[in-house]
Coordinates of C-alpha atoms in Angstrom, one line a residue:
Chain A
M253 CA 28.9 -4.3 -5.4
K254 CA 29.1 -7.8 -4.1
K255 CA 25.4 -9.8 -4.2
I256 CA 24.8 -13.8 -2.2
C257 CA 24.1 -16.0 -5.6
V258 CA 22.3 -19.1 -5.3
H259 CA 23.4 -21.8 -6.3
E260 CA 20.8 -24.6 -6.0
E261 CA 22.0 -27.7 -7.8
L262 CA 24.8 -27.2 -5.3
C263 CA 22.4 -27.3 -2.3
M264 CA 21.8 -29.9 -0.1
G265 CA 19.6 -28.8 2.7
C266 CA 21.4 -29.7 5.4
G267 CA 20.2 -25.4 6.7
L268 CA 23.9 -24.2 8.2
C269 CA 23.1 -20.9 6.7
E270 CA 20.1 -21.3 9.0
V271 CA 22.2 -22.3 12.0
Y272 CA 24.9 -19.5 11.1
C273 CA 22.6 -16.6 10.0
T274 CA 21.4 -16.7 13.2
V275 CA 24.0 -17.1 15.2
W276 CA 25.7 -13.5 13.6
H277 CA 22.5 -11.5 14.0
S278 CA 22.3 -12.3 17.8
K279 CA 23.6 -10.7 20.6
S280 CA 26.3 -12.7 22.6
K281 CA 27.4 -14.6 18.6
D282 CA 27.9 -17.8 20.1
L283 CA 26.4 -20.8 18.9
I284 CA 25.2 -22.1 22.0
K285 CA 24.3 -19.1 23.8
A286 CA 22.2 -18.0 20.1
F287 CA 19.7 -20.8 20.3
K288 CA 19.6 -21.8 23.8
R289 CA 20.2 -18.6 26.4
E290 CA 19.5 -14.6 23.6
H291 CA 16.1 -13.6 25.2
P292 CA 14.3 -12.4 22.2
K293 CA 15.4 -15.4 20.8
P294 CA 17.7 -14.3 17.4
I295 CA 16.3 -15.4 14.3
S296 CA 17.9 -16.6 11.0
R297 CA 17.4 -13.8 7.9
I298 CA 18.4 -16.9 5.8
K299 CA 15.8 -19.2 4.3
L300 CA 16.4 -23.0 3.2
V301 CA 14.1 -23.5 1.0
Q302 CA 13.0 -26.7 -0.2
E303 CA 10.1 -28.5 -2.7
K304 CA 11.8 -31.4 -3.0
P305 CA 14.1 -32.6 -5.3
V306 CA 15.0 -28.8 -5.2
S307 CA 16.5 -27.0 -2.6
F308 CA 18.4 -24.0 -1.9
A309 CA 18.4 -20.9 0.4
V310 CA 17.1 -17.9 -0.4
Q311 CA 18.0 -14.4 1.4
C312 CA 17.3 -10.7 1.0
R313 CA 18.2 -10.0 -3.4
H314 CA 19.0 -6.2 -2.1
C315 CA 16.7 -5.3 -5.6
N316 CA 18.1 -2.3 -7.3
D317 CA 14.5 -1.1 -7.9
P318 CA 13.6 -2.3 -4.2
P319 CA 9.4 -2.8 -4.4
C320 CA 9.4 -3.4 -0.2
V321 CA 11.7 0.2 0.4
F322 CA 8.8 1.8 -1.8
A323 CA 6.0 0.3 -0.4
C324 CA 7.8 0.5 3.8
L325 CA 4.6 2.8 5.9
S326 CA 7.3 4.3 7.6
G327 CA 10.3 4.3 6.2
A328 CA 12.2 1.3 7.6
M329 CA 13.1 -0.9 4.9
H330 CA 15.6 2.1 3.2
I331 CA 18.9 2.2 1.2
D332 CA 21.5 2.7 2.2
E333 CA 23.2 6.0 0.8
E334 CA 27.1 4.2 0.7
T335 CA 26.7 1.1 0.4
G336 CA 23.6 0.6 -1.8
L337 CA 22.0 -1.7 -0.1
V338 CA 18.6 -2.4 1.2
V339 CA 19.0 -1.5 4.9
H340 CA 15.9 -2.0 7.7
D341 CA 15.4 -0.1 10.6
D342 CA 14.2 -1.7 13.2
E343 CA 13.4 0.9 15.4
K344 CA 11.7 2.5 13.1
C345 CA 9.7 -0.8 11.8
I346 CA 5.8 -1.2 13.2
G347 CA 5.6 -4.3 11.8
C348 CA 2.4 -3.2 9.3
L349 CA 3.9 -6.1 6.0
T350 CA 3.6 -4.0 3.0
C351 CA 7.5 -5.4 2.6
I352 CA 6.4 -9.5 3.1
M353 CA 3.0 -8.1 0.6
V354 CA 6.2 -7.0 -2.0
C355 CA 8.5 -9.0 -2.1
P356 CA 9.2 -10.9 -4.6
F357 CA 11.3 -13.7 -3.4
G358 CA 9.6 -13.6 0.0
A359 CA 12.6 -12.9 1.5
I360 CA 11.1 -11.1 4.3
T361 CA 10.7 -13.0 8.3
I362 CA 8.0 -11.5 10.8
D363 CA 9.6 -11.6 14.3
P364 CA 7.9 -14.1 15.8
Y365 CA 10.1 -12.9 19.2
R366 CA 9.3 -9.9 19.1
H367 CA 6.7 -7.0 19.4
K368 CA 5.7 -6.3 15.8
V369 CA 8.6 -6.1 13.9
V370 CA 10.4 -7.8 10.5
A371 CA 13.5 -8.9 9.9
K372 CA 15.8 -9.2 7.2
C373 CA 19.5 -10.3 5.7
D374 CA 21.6 -7.5 5.4
L375 CA 24.7 -9.6 4.1
C376 CA 26.6 -9.0 7.7
Q377 CA 27.7 -5.7 8.8
G378 CA 30.8 -6.0 9.9
L379 CA 32.2 -9.2 7.6
D380 CA 34.1 -9.7 5.2
V381 CA 32.4 -12.1 3.6
P382 CA 28.8 -13.2 4.7
A383 CA 28.5 -15.8 7.8
C384 CA 26.3 -18.2 5.4
V385 CA 28.3 -17.7 2.7
A386 CA 31.5 -19.3 4.4
N387 CA 29.7 -21.8 6.1
C388 CA 28.1 -23.1 3.4
P389 CA 29.5 -26.5 3.0
N390 CA 29.1 -26.8 -0.7
E391 CA 29.3 -23.3 -1.9
A392 CA 25.8 -23.7 -2.9
L393 CA 26.4 -19.6 -1.4
T394 CA 28.8 -17.3 -3.2
L395 CA 29.6 -14.0 -2.5
E396 CA 30.5 -12.1 -6.0
E397 CA 30.4 -8.8 -8.2
V398 CA 27.9 -8.1 -9.5
Chain B
M1291 CA 16.5 25.2 -15.4
T1292 CA 13.3 23.8 -14.5
R1293 CA 11.0 24.5 -12.2
Y1294 CA 9.5 21.4 -10.1
V1295 CA 6.0 22.4 -8.0
I1296 CA 3.9 19.8 -6.3
I1297 CA 1.4 20.3 -4.3
G1298 CA 0.5 18.1 -1.4
G1299 CA 3.8 16.7 0.7
S1300 CA 3.4 13.0 1.3
V1301 CA 4.4 9.2 0.1
G1302 CA 3.7 10.9 -3.6
A1303 CA 5.7 14.1 -2.9
V1304 CA 8.5 12.2 -1.3
G1305 CA 8.4 9.5 -4.7
A1306 CA 9.1 11.9 -7.4
V1307 CA 11.1 13.8 -5.8
E1308 CA 13.9 11.1 -5.2
A1309 CA 12.9 10.4 -8.7
V1310 CA 13.3 13.9 -9.8
R1311 CA 16.0 14.8 -8.1
E1312 CA 18.0 11.4 -9.3
V1313 CA 17.8 12.6 -13.4
D1314 CA 18.6 16.8 -12.8
P1315 CA 20.6 17.1 -9.8
V1316 CA 19.9 21.0 -10.6
G1317 CA 16.0 22.4 -11.1
D1318 CA 14.6 24.2 -8.4
V1319 CA 11.9 21.7 -6.4
I1320 CA 9.3 23.0 -4.6
V1321 CA 7.0 21.6 -2.5
I1322 CA 3.0 22.7 -1.0
S1323 CA 1.6 21.0 1.7
D1324 CA -1.5 23.1 4.1
E1325 CA -0.5 20.7 6.8
P1326 CA 1.5 22.9 9.0
N1327 CA 3.8 20.2 9.9
L1328 CA 6.9 18.3 8.5
T1329 CA 5.0 14.8 6.9
Y1330 CA 4.7 12.0 8.6
S1331 CA 3.4 8.9 8.0
R1332 CA -0.3 8.8 7.9
P1333 CA -0.7 5.2 8.1
M1334 CA 0.8 5.2 11.3
I1335 CA -1.5 7.4 12.9
A1336 CA -3.8 4.5 14.6
D1337 CA -0.2 3.7 16.4
H1338 CA -0.3 7.1 17.8
L1339 CA -3.5 7.5 19.3
S1340 CA -2.8 3.5 20.6
G1341 CA 0.6 4.9 22.5
E1342 CA 2.4 2.5 19.9
T1343 CA 4.5 4.9 17.8
S1344 CA 6.5 8.1 19.4
L1345 CA 6.0 11.4 16.5
E1346 CA 9.1 10.4 15.8
K1347 CA 9.2 7.7 14.6
M1348 CA 5.9 8.7 12.3
M1349 CA 8.7 11.1 10.7
F1350 CA 8.1 10.3 7.1
P1351 CA 10.8 10.7 5.4
A1352 CA 13.2 11.1 7.6
K1353 CA 13.9 14.7 8.9
D1354 CA 16.3 15.2 6.1
F1355 CA 15.6 14.9 3.0
W1356 CA 14.1 17.3 2.1
D1357 CA 17.0 19.4 2.7
K1358 CA 19.2 16.5 1.4
Q1359 CA 16.9 16.7 -1.9
K1360 CA 17.2 20.8 -2.1
V1361 CA 13.9 21.2 -1.3
Q1362 CA 11.5 24.5 -1.2
M1363 CA 9.0 23.8 1.1
H1364 CA 5.8 25.3 1.7
L1365 CA 4.0 24.3 5.0
G1366 CA 1.0 25.3 6.2
K1367 CA -0.1 27.1 3.3
K1368 CA -3.0 25.6 0.9
A1369 CA -2.9 25.9 -2.7
V1370 CA -6.1 27.5 -4.1
K1371 CA -6.0 28.1 -7.5
L1372 CA -4.3 26.2 -10.6
D1373 CA -3.3 28.7 -13.9
L1374 CA -2.1 26.5 -16.3
L1375 CA -2.0 28.7 -19.3
Q1376 CA 0.2 31.2 -16.9
K1377 CA 2.0 27.9 -14.6
T1378 CA 1.2 29.2 -12.1
V1379 CA -0.5 28.2 -8.5
E1380 CA -1.8 30.7 -6.4
L1381 CA -1.7 29.8 -2.2
E1382 CA -4.2 31.1 -0.5
N1383 CA -2.2 34.4 1.2
A1384 CA -2.4 35.4 -3.0
E1385 CA 0.8 34.5 -3.7
K1386 CA 1.7 32.6 -7.0
I1387 CA 4.0 30.6 -7.7
S1388 CA 4.9 28.9 -10.9
F1389 CA 5.9 26.0 -12.5
D1390 CA 7.8 24.5 -15.7
K1391 CA 6.7 20.5 -14.1
L1392 CA 3.5 20.7 -11.9
L1393 CA 2.5 17.7 -10.1
I1394 CA -1.5 17.7 -8.0
A1395 CA 0.2 14.9 -5.0
T1396 CA -2.8 16.5 -2.7
G1397 CA -4.4 13.4 -1.6
G1398 CA -7.5 12.9 -0.1
K1399 CA -10.5 13.6 2.3
P1400 CA -12.7 11.5 4.3
F1401 CA -16.2 10.5 2.7
I1402 CA -18.9 11.9 5.4
P1403 CA -22.0 10.8 4.6
K1404 CA -25.5 12.5 5.2
M1405 CA -26.3 12.3 8.8
E1406 CA -28.2 14.2 11.2
G1407 CA -26.2 15.4 13.6
A1408 CA -23.1 15.2 12.5
T1409 CA -21.5 19.3 13.6
K1410 CA -21.5 17.7 16.7
K1411 CA -19.3 17.8 19.4
G1412 CA -17.3 15.0 19.5
V1413 CA -17.4 14.0 15.9
Y1414 CA -14.0 13.0 14.3
N1415 CA -12.7 12.1 11.9
F1416 CA -9.8 9.5 12.1
I1417 CA -7.0 10.5 8.1
T1418 CA -4.7 12.7 9.7
M1419 CA -2.3 14.0 12.4
V1420 CA -5.1 16.9 13.6
D1421 CA -7.9 13.9 13.7
I1422 CA -6.1 12.1 16.5
Q1423 CA -4.5 15.7 18.3
R1424 CA -8.3 15.4 18.6
I1425 CA -9.1 12.7 19.0
E1426 CA -6.1 12.3 22.4
E1427 CA -7.8 15.6 24.0
A1428 CA -10.8 14.4 24.1
I1429 CA -10.0 11.1 25.9
N1430 CA -7.7 12.9 28.0
T1431 CA -10.1 15.5 29.8
N1432 CA -13.2 14.3 28.4
K1433 CA -12.8 10.7 29.7
V1434 CA -14.2 9.5 26.9
Q1435 CA -15.1 5.3 27.5
K1436 CA -17.3 4.4 24.6
A1437 CA -17.4 5.0 21.1
V1438 CA -18.5 4.5 17.4
V1439 CA -17.1 3.5 14.5
I1440 CA -18.4 4.3 11.2
G1441 CA -16.9 2.0 9.0
G1442 CA -15.7 -1.0 9.0
G1443 CA -13.1 -0.7 6.1
L1444 CA -9.6 -0.3 6.8
I1445 CA -9.5 2.8 8.2
G1446 CA -12.4 2.1 10.2
V1447 CA -11.2 -0.9 12.5
S1448 CA -7.6 0.2 12.3
A1449 CA -9.0 3.5 14.9
T1450 CA -11.2 0.9 16.3
E1451 CA -8.1 -0.7 17.3
S1452 CA -6.4 1.9 18.4
L1453 CA -9.0 3.0 20.7
T1454 CA -9.9 -0.1 22.7
K1455 CA -6.2 0.1 22.9
R1456 CA -7.4 3.3 24.9
G1457 CA -9.4 1.4 26.8
L1458 CA -12.6 2.9 25.1
K1459 CA -15.1 0.9 24.3
V1460 CA -16.1 0.5 20.5
T1461 CA -19.1 -0.4 18.4
I1462 CA -18.4 -0.3 14.9
V1463 CA -21.3 -0.9 12.4
E1464 CA -21.1 -1.3 8.9
L1465 CA -23.0 -0.6 6.0
K1466 CA -22.9 -4.2 4.4
N1467 CA -22.7 -7.9 5.7
W1468 CA -18.5 -7.6 6.4
I1469 CA -15.9 -5.5 7.5
L1470 CA -13.2 -5.0 5.5
N1471 CA -16.0 -6.1 2.9
L1472 CA -13.5 -4.3 -0.3
I1473 CA -10.4 -6.8 0.1
L1474 CA -11.5 -9.5 2.2
D1475 CA -13.8 -12.5 1.6
K1476 CA -16.5 -13.6 3.7
E1477 CA -14.8 -16.7 5.6
A1478 CA -11.1 -14.3 5.8
A1479 CA -13.3 -11.1 7.8
K1480 CA -14.7 -13.8 9.8
I1481 CA -11.8 -14.6 11.3
V1482 CA -11.0 -10.7 11.8
E1483 CA -14.5 -10.4 13.2
T1484 CA -14.6 -13.6 15.7
V1485 CA -11.0 -12.6 16.9
M1486 CA -12.4 -8.3 17.4
Q1487 CA -15.2 -9.8 19.6
K1488 CA -13.5 -11.5 22.1
D1489 CA -11.3 -8.2 23.0
G1490 CA -15.3 -6.8 23.3
I1491 CA -15.8 -5.4 20.1
S1492 CA -19.5 -5.6 19.4
I1493 CA -19.4 -5.2 14.8
L1494 CA -23.1 -5.1 13.8
T1495 CA -23.0 -5.6 9.7
G1496 CA -25.9 -4.3 7.0
R1497 CA -26.7 -1.4 9.1
T1498 CA -26.3 2.5 9.4
V1499 CA -26.1 4.9 11.4
Q1500 CA -28.5 8.1 9.8
R1501 CA -28.4 9.7 13.1
I1502 CA -25.9 11.0 16.1
L1503 CA -28.3 12.2 18.6
G1504 CA -26.9 15.2 21.2
R1505 CA -26.4 14.2 25.2
K1506 CA -29.4 14.8 26.9
D1507 CA -28.4 17.3 28.7
N1508 CA -25.9 19.2 26.2
D1509 CA -27.4 18.5 22.7
D1510 CA -24.0 19.9 21.0
T1511 CA -22.5 16.9 22.8
V1512 CA -22.1 13.7 21.0
G1513 CA -25.0 11.1 23.5
G1514 CA -25.5 8.1 20.9
V1515 CA -26.3 7.3 17.3
G1516 CA -29.6 6.3 16.0
L1517 CA -29.5 3.0 13.5
D1518 CA -31.5 2.8 10.3
N1519 CA -33.2 0.3 12.7
G1520 CA -34.5 2.8 14.9
T1521 CA -31.4 1.1 17.7
V1522 CA -30.0 3.5 19.6
I1523 CA -26.1 3.6 21.0
E1524 CA -24.9 5.3 23.6
C1525 CA -21.1 7.1 23.3
D1526 CA -19.2 9.7 23.6
M1527 CA -17.8 9.6 20.6
V1528 CA -18.2 9.1 16.2
V1529 CA -15.4 8.6 14.9
V1530 CA -16.5 8.8 10.4
A1531 CA -14.5 5.8 8.6
V1532 CA -16.3 5.1 5.7
G1533 CA -13.8 6.4 3.3
V1534 CA -11.6 8.9 1.7
I1535 CA -12.1 10.6 -1.6
P1536 CA -9.4 12.4 -4.0
R1537 CA -9.2 16.3 -3.8
T1538 CA -9.3 17.1 -7.4
E1539 CA -10.8 20.7 -5.9
L1540 CA -8.1 22.5 -7.5
A1541 CA -8.8 20.9 -10.7
A1542 CA -12.7 22.2 -10.6
Q1543 CA -12.2 25.4 -12.6
T1544 CA -8.8 24.2 -15.9
D1545 CA -9.8 22.0 -18.6
L1546 CA -7.6 19.1 -16.6
K1547 CA -10.1 15.4 -16.7
V1548 CA -11.6 14.3 -13.8
N1549 CA -13.5 11.3 -13.2
R1550 CA -13.9 10.4 -10.0
G1551 CA -9.7 11.2 -9.9
I1552 CA -7.6 13.4 -12.1
L1553 CA -7.2 11.5 -14.4
V1554 CA -3.9 9.9 -15.8
D1555 CA -1.7 8.3 -18.7
K1556 CA 0.7 5.8 -18.5
F1557 CA 3.6 8.5 -17.8
M1558 CA 1.1 9.9 -14.9
Q1559 CA 0.7 12.9 -16.9
T1560 CA -3.0 14.2 -17.0
N1561 CA -4.2 15.7 -20.3
V1562 CA -3.0 19.3 -20.2
P1563 CA 1.2 18.1 -21.3
N1564 CA 3.4 19.5 -18.4
V1565 CA 1.1 18.5 -15.8
Y1566 CA 1.3 15.4 -13.3
A1567 CA -1.4 13.8 -10.5
C1568 CA -0.2 10.8 -8.3
G1569 CA -1.3 9.2 -5.5
D1570 CA -5.3 9.1 -4.0
V1571 CA -6.1 11.8 -6.2
A1572 CA -5.0 10.4 -9.6
E1573 CA -7.4 7.7 -11.4
A1574 CA -4.6 6.1 -13.6
Y1575 CA -4.3 2.5 -13.9
D1576 CA -5.2 -0.8 -12.3
F1577 CA -3.2 -3.6 -14.1
I1578 CA -5.4 -6.2 -12.3
H1579 CA -9.5 -4.3 -13.4
K1580 CA -7.4 -2.9 -17.1
T1581 CA -9.0 0.6 -16.6
N1582 CA -8.6 3.5 -14.6
R1583 CA -9.0 3.9 -10.6
V1584 CA -8.3 5.9 -7.6
L1585 CA -6.6 3.4 -5.5
A1586 CA -6.0 5.2 -2.3
L1587 CA -3.1 2.9 -1.1
W1588 CA -0.1 4.1 0.6
P1589 CA 2.4 1.8 -2.0
V1590 CA 0.4 3.1 -5.2
A1591 CA 1.7 6.8 -3.9
R1592 CA 4.9 7.1 -3.5
I1593 CA 5.2 4.4 -7.1
G1594 CA 3.1 6.8 -9.7
G1595 CA 5.2 9.8 -7.3
R1596 CA 8.6 8.0 -9.0
V1597 CA 7.4 7.6 -12.2
A1598 CA 6.1 11.3 -12.4
G1599 CA 9.4 12.3 -10.9
Y1600 CA 10.8 10.7 -13.2
N1601 CA 8.7 11.7 -16.5
M1602 CA 8.8 15.7 -15.5
A1603 CA 12.2 15.7 -14.7
G1604 CA 12.0 14.3 -19.1
Q1605 CA 13.6 10.9 -18.3
K1606 CA 10.5 8.0 -19.7
C1607 CA 9.7 5.9 -17.5
E1608 CA 6.3 3.8 -17.7
Y1609 CA 3.7 3.6 -15.1
P1610 CA 3.3 -1.0 -14.4
G1611 CA -0.2 -0.2 -12.9
G1612 CA -1.2 -0.4 -9.2
T1613 CA -3.6 -2.8 -7.5
A1614 CA -5.6 -2.5 -4.4
M1615 CA -3.2 -3.8 -1.9
S1616 CA -3.9 -3.9 1.6
A1617 CA -1.5 -5.1 4.0
L1618 CA -2.8 -5.4 7.8
N1619 CA -1.8 -6.9 10.6
Y1620 CA -4.8 -5.5 13.5
F1621 CA -5.6 -7.4 16.6
G1622 CA -3.1 -9.7 16.6
V1623 CA -4.1 -11.3 12.8
P1624 CA -1.6 -11.1 10.2
I1625 CA -2.8 -10.2 6.6
I1626 CA -2.4 -9.8 3.0
S1627 CA -4.6 -8.8 0.3
V1628 CA -4.3 -8.4 -3.2
G1629 CA -6.9 -7.2 -6.6
L1630 CA -9.6 -8.8 -6.9
T1631 CA -10.9 -11.4 -4.0
T1632 CA -14.6 -11.1 -3.4
L1633 CA -15.0 -12.9 -6.9
D1634 CA -16.3 -16.1 -5.8
E1635 CA -18.9 -17.3 -8.0
A1636 CA -18.3 -14.9 -11.1
E1637 CA -18.3 -17.5 -14.8
G1638 CA -14.6 -17.0 -15.7
Y1639 CA -12.9 -16.7 -12.1
E1640 CA -11.4 -19.9 -10.7
T1641 CA -10.8 -19.9 -6.9
L1642 CA -8.3 -22.0 -5.2
I1643 CA -9.3 -22.2 -1.5
F1644 CA -7.0 -23.3 2.2
H1645 CA -8.7 -23.6 5.4
D1646 CA -7.7 -24.3 8.0
K1647 CA -10.5 -23.7 10.8
E1648 CA -8.8 -24.7 13.7
T1649 CA -5.6 -22.0 13.2
N1650 CA -7.5 -19.4 11.4
I1651 CA -4.9 -19.9 8.8
Y1652 CA -6.7 -19.0 5.6
R1653 CA -5.1 -18.5 1.7
K1654 CA -7.3 -18.2 -1.0
I1655 CA -5.9 -17.5 -4.7
V1656 CA -8.2 -16.6 -7.9
L1657 CA -7.9 -17.2 -11.3
K1658 CA -8.5 -16.1 -14.5
E1659 CA -7.3 -17.6 -17.3
G1660 CA -4.3 -19.3 -16.1
I1661 CA -3.1 -15.8 -14.3
V1662 CA -4.2 -14.8 -10.1
V1663 CA -6.2 -11.7 -10.1
G1664 CA -6.9 -12.5 -6.7
M1665 CA -4.9 -13.2 -3.9
T1666 CA -6.1 -13.9 0.5
F1667 CA -3.9 -14.8 2.4
V1668 CA -4.8 -15.5 7.2
G1669 CA -2.5 -15.9 9.9
D1670 CA 0.4 -17.4 7.1
V1671 CA 1.3 -14.6 5.2
E1672 CA 5.8 -14.9 4.6
R1673 CA 5.2 -15.8 1.3
A1674 CA 1.9 -14.2 -0.3
G1675 CA 5.1 -11.3 -2.0
I1676 CA 6.4 -14.5 -4.6
I1677 CA 2.1 -15.1 -4.9
F1678 CA 2.8 -10.8 -5.9
N1679 CA 5.2 -11.1 -8.0
L1680 CA 3.6 -13.6 -10.6
M1681 CA 0.5 -11.6 -10.0
K1682 CA 2.0 -8.2 -11.2
N1683 CA 4.1 -9.9 -14.1
K1684 CA 0.9 -12.3 -15.8
V1685 CA 2.5 -15.6 -15.1
N1686 CA 1.2 -18.4 -16.1
V1687 CA 0.3 -20.6 -13.3
E1688 CA -2.0 -23.4 -14.9
G1689 CA 0.2 -26.1 -14.3
F1690 CA 1.9 -25.3 -10.5
K1691 CA -1.9 -23.7 -9.5
H1692 CA -3.0 -26.0 -6.3
K1693 CA 1.3 -25.5 -4.6
L1694 CA 0.8 -22.0 -4.2
I1695 CA -1.9 -22.8 -1.6
A1696 CA -0.2 -25.2 0.1
D1697 CA 1.7 -25.2 3.3
T1698 CA 5.4 -25.6 2.3
F1699 CA 4.3 -23.8 -0.7
S1700 CA 7.7 -20.9 -1.4
L1701 CA 10.5 -20.4 -3.7
A1702 CA 11.0 -23.9 -4.7
S1703 CA 7.2 -24.6 -6.0
L1704 CA 7.9 -22.9 -9.1
P1705 CA 9.2 -23.8 -12.4
E1706 CA 12.7 -24.1 -12.7
T1707 CA 13.1 -21.6 -15.8
L1708 CA 11.0 -19.1 -13.1
R1709 CA 12.6 -19.5 -10.5
K1710 CA 15.4 -18.8 -12.4
Q1711 CA 14.5 -15.9 -13.9
L1712 CA 13.7 -14.5 -10.9
L1713 CA 16.8 -15.4 -8.2
L1714 CA 19.3 -13.7 -10.8
G1715 CA 16.9 -10.5 -11.6
V1716 CA 15.5 -10.6 -14.5
M1717 CA 12.1 -10.7 -13.7
Q1718 CA 10.6 -8.6 -10.7

């Protein structure tokens, strides 16, 4: 399975990963429309975290033994049988925050624009290379077989 | 071929079935549940009552889960007796089901305090779908307008929220001095109480309901409650939510060791070989209290069930332990609270607090010898999981403890070796 690797020594803290993550998770897939015109607003599933001089981007690590899946009250968070990825079904999500309580990375986001639902990285289903990796100008994010 | 029998069909059983099937794809797996319906998520019943969640959405696990895992389901059948020598479970209809490995995952049942009038029509529990259906019916047919919720814990507050959303005027009566007192300190509870009061809810603390009164025209039906100080509150519905106690009845005539719950070791096995217990009925290890405790919590039940499942199927697996852990999102106030959070004055503990009264953001960390043993996050909770993980792994945070409650706290605030271990998946 391929996973995103984080290289903090290469991260410049530019935040383009968040921008392109947001665009890919928008309806229009268009930069301007995604940020200016869509309702509910699309949100980034990757988080640029900084405690200067350290900066890096973190997203769902797709754990092998995912605590969020075992904690989920509704079954929204689950392991995809085919891909082995940790996926989140926002139709089933009730926004109970139990997944957030147990995520060791703080990688799950409460969607502020929708009613009681969380969001997280899905490794950009439909793209060969996730948007954050493809658009990182300094290769601080790479997609690697693990 | 091994015969696995699981009594109880909720999340503990789900965890166990998944683990058993990972190891043993061919053994017989049998689930016995006294609930007539396919299993659903109990924590979601309040959302169902408030109208936010459909029955369909509540189904947990997915409808095809039991079939896919080749589980024989005995729904609507109550296990009434265990014979641990003959290794059989007897059902209410006298049918006997034999097992090689048994998991008791019978859950909890509501604790009903002794109160005069508790059998009157209009008194409800708030645990199962059946409770919700009864409340639903009462709201629809009897035009219920006022409710008293007895108990200001998790169940009481969740019941209050859903009844309020249905348009009822709710009064909570709580024995201690503030609501949610098992998981929140006074400051944090105050934030929730203020929001609830703005929503029109009356909160009476330091009081108990002594008796449930009948209506003037019909004494068999709820008309109000009488408090310990003599006050009478008129209402046409009472919800009793003072907590759950383990359903240990099955263990009663056996050699199984029971304290408050059925005692299990670090493999979730009881004192009787081949017999396991998990979830609300079990008394398993708490990694913060460093002793066995009953923890009636969904995520704890699923992990306990998993550990039991692996061991039942012959793959050794040690239970990491659970602890009190709650994520709440009532009345629009997100809260995450884990471990010991109300020990402000206790000797040997250090408390760090950040409280912005303007925004109602509250963060609290309780430390013992440099290790986090408790945390409460109110309002801003997204990074709480990072700290929960430090608690689980007993990481000494002495060198960076003040960062944990800062606005800027993130994975980047952790020391380099620690964050690299985390990102490489070495520590979880």
